Amino acid sequence: MRGGGRGSALLILFALLRPWESLADLWQDAPPRTAVVFVTRVVDGDTVEIELEGREEDVRYIGVDTPETVKPGEPVQCFGPEASDFNHRLVEQRQVRLVFDQERRDVYGRLLAYVYLGDRFVNAELMRRGLARTLTIPPNDRYASRFKRLQTAAARAGRGLWGAC
């Protein structure tokens, strides 16, 4: 498109949407591979709340599992507060980029994503620091081998939960 470019294409897309549809509604058929969002609240070490088109969505980090701190009926687990605190300091009230894998939502309705703060890969950083264990749930397993290597290195070095728990 000469002179119009990408902006014109977006305007055409929005003009074709029915008034009650949003881009998020269209994700069911052809979801985007990435989204830039604002983290409104950190829930714990591996879950955040984001603002997406004027509504709150929970996002669960793919491939990592941090010790529990807020799960109803469960005690706070060893090194859970440290993982949660790190996640708070890193992403809360910041803009992040979500990268999606094959499945976009889990059984609880949360978005599933790899999370980036600038060039920093948050999921991998949690593993590298020993703040999480691997949690591979196919088909969202693009970085499973990388996470396993990071976990092994953290465990061997006694970092984070591997030295404390």
Short mmCIF file of C-alpha atoms in Angstrom, two decimals, residues 2-158:
data_model
loop_
_atom_site.label_atom_id
_atom_site.label_comp_id
_atom_site.label_asym_id
_atom_site.label_seq_id
_atom_site.Cartn_x
_atom_site.Cartn_y
_atom_site.Cartn_z
CA ARG A 2 1.59 3.17 -1.12
CA GLY A 3 1.42 5.99 1.42
CA GLY A 4 -0.82 4.01 3.79
CA GLY A 5 1.34 1.17 4.92
CA ARG A 6 0.78 -0.68 8.15
CA GLY A 7 -1.39 2.03 9.73
CA SER A 8 -3.89 1.83 6.88
CA ALA A 9 -4.04 -1.94 7.16
CA LEU A 10 -4.83 -1.66 10.88
CA LEU A 11 -7.54 0.89 10.22
CA ILE A 12 -9.12 -1.45 7.70
CA LEU A 13 -8.94 -4.31 10.21
CA PHE A 14 -10.64 -2.26 12.92
CA ALA A 15 -13.28 -1.04 10.47
CA LEU A 16 -14.15 -4.64 9.64
CA LEU A 17 -14.65 -5.62 13.29
CA ARG A 18 -18.19 -5.70 14.54
CA PRO A 19 -18.73 -3.15 17.34
CA TRP A 20 -18.79 -5.81 20.06
CA GLU A 21 -15.61 -7.55 18.91
CA SER A 22 -12.13 -6.80 20.10
CA LEU A 23 -8.78 -8.10 18.96
CA ALA A 24 -8.76 -10.44 21.97
CA ASP A 25 -12.05 -11.96 20.76
CA LEU A 26 -10.42 -12.77 17.44
CA TRP A 27 -7.61 -14.71 19.16
CA GLN A 28 -9.74 -17.84 19.15
CA ASP A 29 -9.36 -18.17 15.38
CA ALA A 30 -5.99 -16.60 14.62
CA PRO A 31 -4.20 -15.58 17.80
CA PRO A 32 -1.21 -13.25 17.59
CA ARG A 33 2.21 -14.69 18.41
CA THR A 34 3.12 -11.78 20.71
CA ALA A 35 1.53 -8.97 22.69
CA VAL A 36 2.98 -5.97 24.48
CA VAL A 37 1.11 -5.46 27.76
CA PHE A 38 1.30 -3.65 31.08
CA VAL A 39 1.72 -5.73 34.26
CA THR A 40 -0.74 -4.33 36.79
CA ARG A 41 0.01 -6.81 39.58
CA VAL A 42 2.31 -9.70 40.38
CA VAL A 43 0.37 -12.59 41.88
CA ASP A 44 3.38 -14.75 42.76
CA GLY A 45 6.64 -15.96 41.25
CA ASP A 46 5.14 -17.30 38.03
CA THR A 47 1.82 -15.50 37.58
CA VAL A 48 0.96 -11.86 36.86
CA GLU A 49 -2.11 -9.80 36.06
CA ILE A 50 -2.00 -7.66 32.95
CA GLU A 51 -4.12 -5.03 31.26
CA LEU A 52 -5.35 -6.23 27.87
CA GLU A 53 -7.79 -4.04 25.96
CA GLY A 54 -9.20 -2.51 29.13
CA ARG A 55 -9.65 -5.73 31.07
CA GLU A 56 -7.55 -7.70 33.53
CA GLU A 57 -6.09 -11.05 32.45
CA ASP A 58 -4.01 -13.52 34.43
CA VAL A 59 -0.82 -14.71 32.73
CA ARG A 60 0.94 -17.91 33.80
CA TYR A 61 4.59 -18.19 32.79
CA ILE A 62 5.22 -21.19 30.51
CA GLY A 63 7.73 -23.85 31.50
CA VAL A 64 8.51 -22.75 35.05
CA ASP A 65 6.99 -23.43 38.46
CA THR A 66 7.93 -21.31 41.45
CA PRO A 67 7.20 -22.39 45.03
CA GLU A 68 3.68 -21.51 46.17
CA THR A 69 2.93 -18.41 48.22
CA VAL A 70 -0.77 -17.69 47.63
CA LYS A 71 -2.43 -21.03 46.75
CA PRO A 72 -5.54 -21.46 48.90
CA GLY A 73 -5.23 -24.28 51.39
CA GLU A 74 -1.47 -24.66 50.94
CA PRO A 75 1.29 -23.34 53.18
CA VAL A 76 3.87 -20.95 51.81
CA GLN A 77 6.60 -23.13 50.31
CA CYS A 78 10.34 -22.83 50.80
CA PHE A 79 11.79 -20.01 48.69
CA GLY A 80 8.34 -18.97 47.46
CA PRO A 81 8.54 -15.48 48.99
CA GLU A 82 11.93 -14.90 47.36
CA ALA A 83 10.64 -15.95 43.92
CA SER A 84 7.57 -13.77 44.32
CA ASP A 85 9.65 -10.80 45.50
CA PHE A 86 12.00 -11.13 42.52
CA ASN A 87 9.06 -11.20 40.10
CA HIS A 88 7.55 -8.11 41.82
CA ARG A 89 10.79 -6.17 41.51
CA LEU A 90 11.34 -7.23 37.92
CA VAL A 91 7.99 -6.79 36.16
CA GLU A 92 5.34 -5.16 38.35
CA GLN A 93 4.02 -1.89 36.91
CA ARG A 94 6.12 -2.39 33.78
CA GLN A 95 5.49 -3.05 30.14
CA VAL A 96 6.43 -6.56 29.03
CA ARG A 97 6.22 -8.59 25.85
CA LEU A 98 4.31 -11.86 25.93
CA VAL A 99 5.27 -14.57 23.45
CA PHE A 100 2.77 -17.37 23.01
CA ASP A 101 3.41 -21.02 22.20
CA GLN A 102 0.90 -23.56 20.87
CA GLU A 103 -1.84 -23.34 23.53
CA ARG A 104 -2.86 -19.86 24.62
CA ARG A 105 -4.77 -20.72 27.83
CA ASP A 106 -4.60 -23.27 30.62
CA VAL A 107 -7.51 -25.13 32.22
CA TYR A 108 -8.03 -22.18 34.60
CA GLY A 109 -8.45 -19.71 31.73
CA ARG A 110 -5.10 -17.98 32.29
CA LEU A 111 -3.04 -16.84 29.31
CA LEU A 112 0.16 -18.87 28.94
CA ALA A 113 3.25 -17.00 27.81
CA TYR A 114 6.97 -16.57 27.74
CA VAL A 115 7.58 -13.14 29.27
CA TYR A 116 10.22 -10.62 28.23
CA LEU A 117 11.22 -7.37 29.89
CA GLY A 118 13.15 -5.71 27.11
CA ASP A 119 15.65 -8.37 26.03
CA ARG A 120 15.49 -10.13 29.41
CA PHE A 121 13.74 -13.51 29.25
CA VAL A 122 11.92 -13.59 32.60
CA ASN A 123 11.04 -17.32 32.55
CA ALA A 124 14.69 -18.23 31.95
CA GLU A 125 15.92 -15.74 34.55
CA LEU A 126 13.76 -17.42 37.22
CA MET A 127 15.33 -20.76 36.32
CA ARG A 128 18.87 -19.39 36.17
CA ARG A 129 18.59 -17.87 39.65
CA GLY A 130 17.18 -21.07 41.16
CA LEU A 131 13.80 -19.48 41.84
CA ALA A 132 11.79 -22.06 39.88
CA ARG A 133 11.67 -25.68 38.78
CA THR A 134 10.88 -26.80 35.25
CA LEU A 135 7.25 -27.52 34.44
CA THR A 136 6.89 -28.84 30.91
CA ILE A 137 3.34 -29.24 29.63
CA PRO A 138 3.21 -30.11 25.92
CA PRO A 139 2.54 -28.70 23.45
CA ASN A 140 3.98 -25.55 25.10
CA ASP A 141 7.51 -26.90 25.29
CA ARG A 142 9.56 -24.73 22.95
CA TYR A 143 12.18 -23.93 25.63
CA ALA A 144 11.93 -27.11 27.73
CA SER A 145 15.51 -28.24 27.07
CA ARG A 146 16.87 -24.75 27.78
CA PHE A 147 14.94 -24.56 31.06
CA LYS A 148 16.18 -28.03 32.05
CA ARG A 149 19.81 -26.97 31.45
CA LEU A 150 19.29 -23.80 33.51
CA GLN A 151 17.69 -25.80 36.32
CA THR A 152 20.55 -28.31 36.34
CA ALA A 153 23.15 -25.52 36.51
CA ALA A 154 21.28 -23.75 39.34
CA ALA A 155 20.93 -27.00 41.30
CA ARG A 156 24.62 -27.88 40.88
CA ALA A 157 25.60 -24.39 42.06
CA GLY A 158 23.15 -24.51 45.00
#
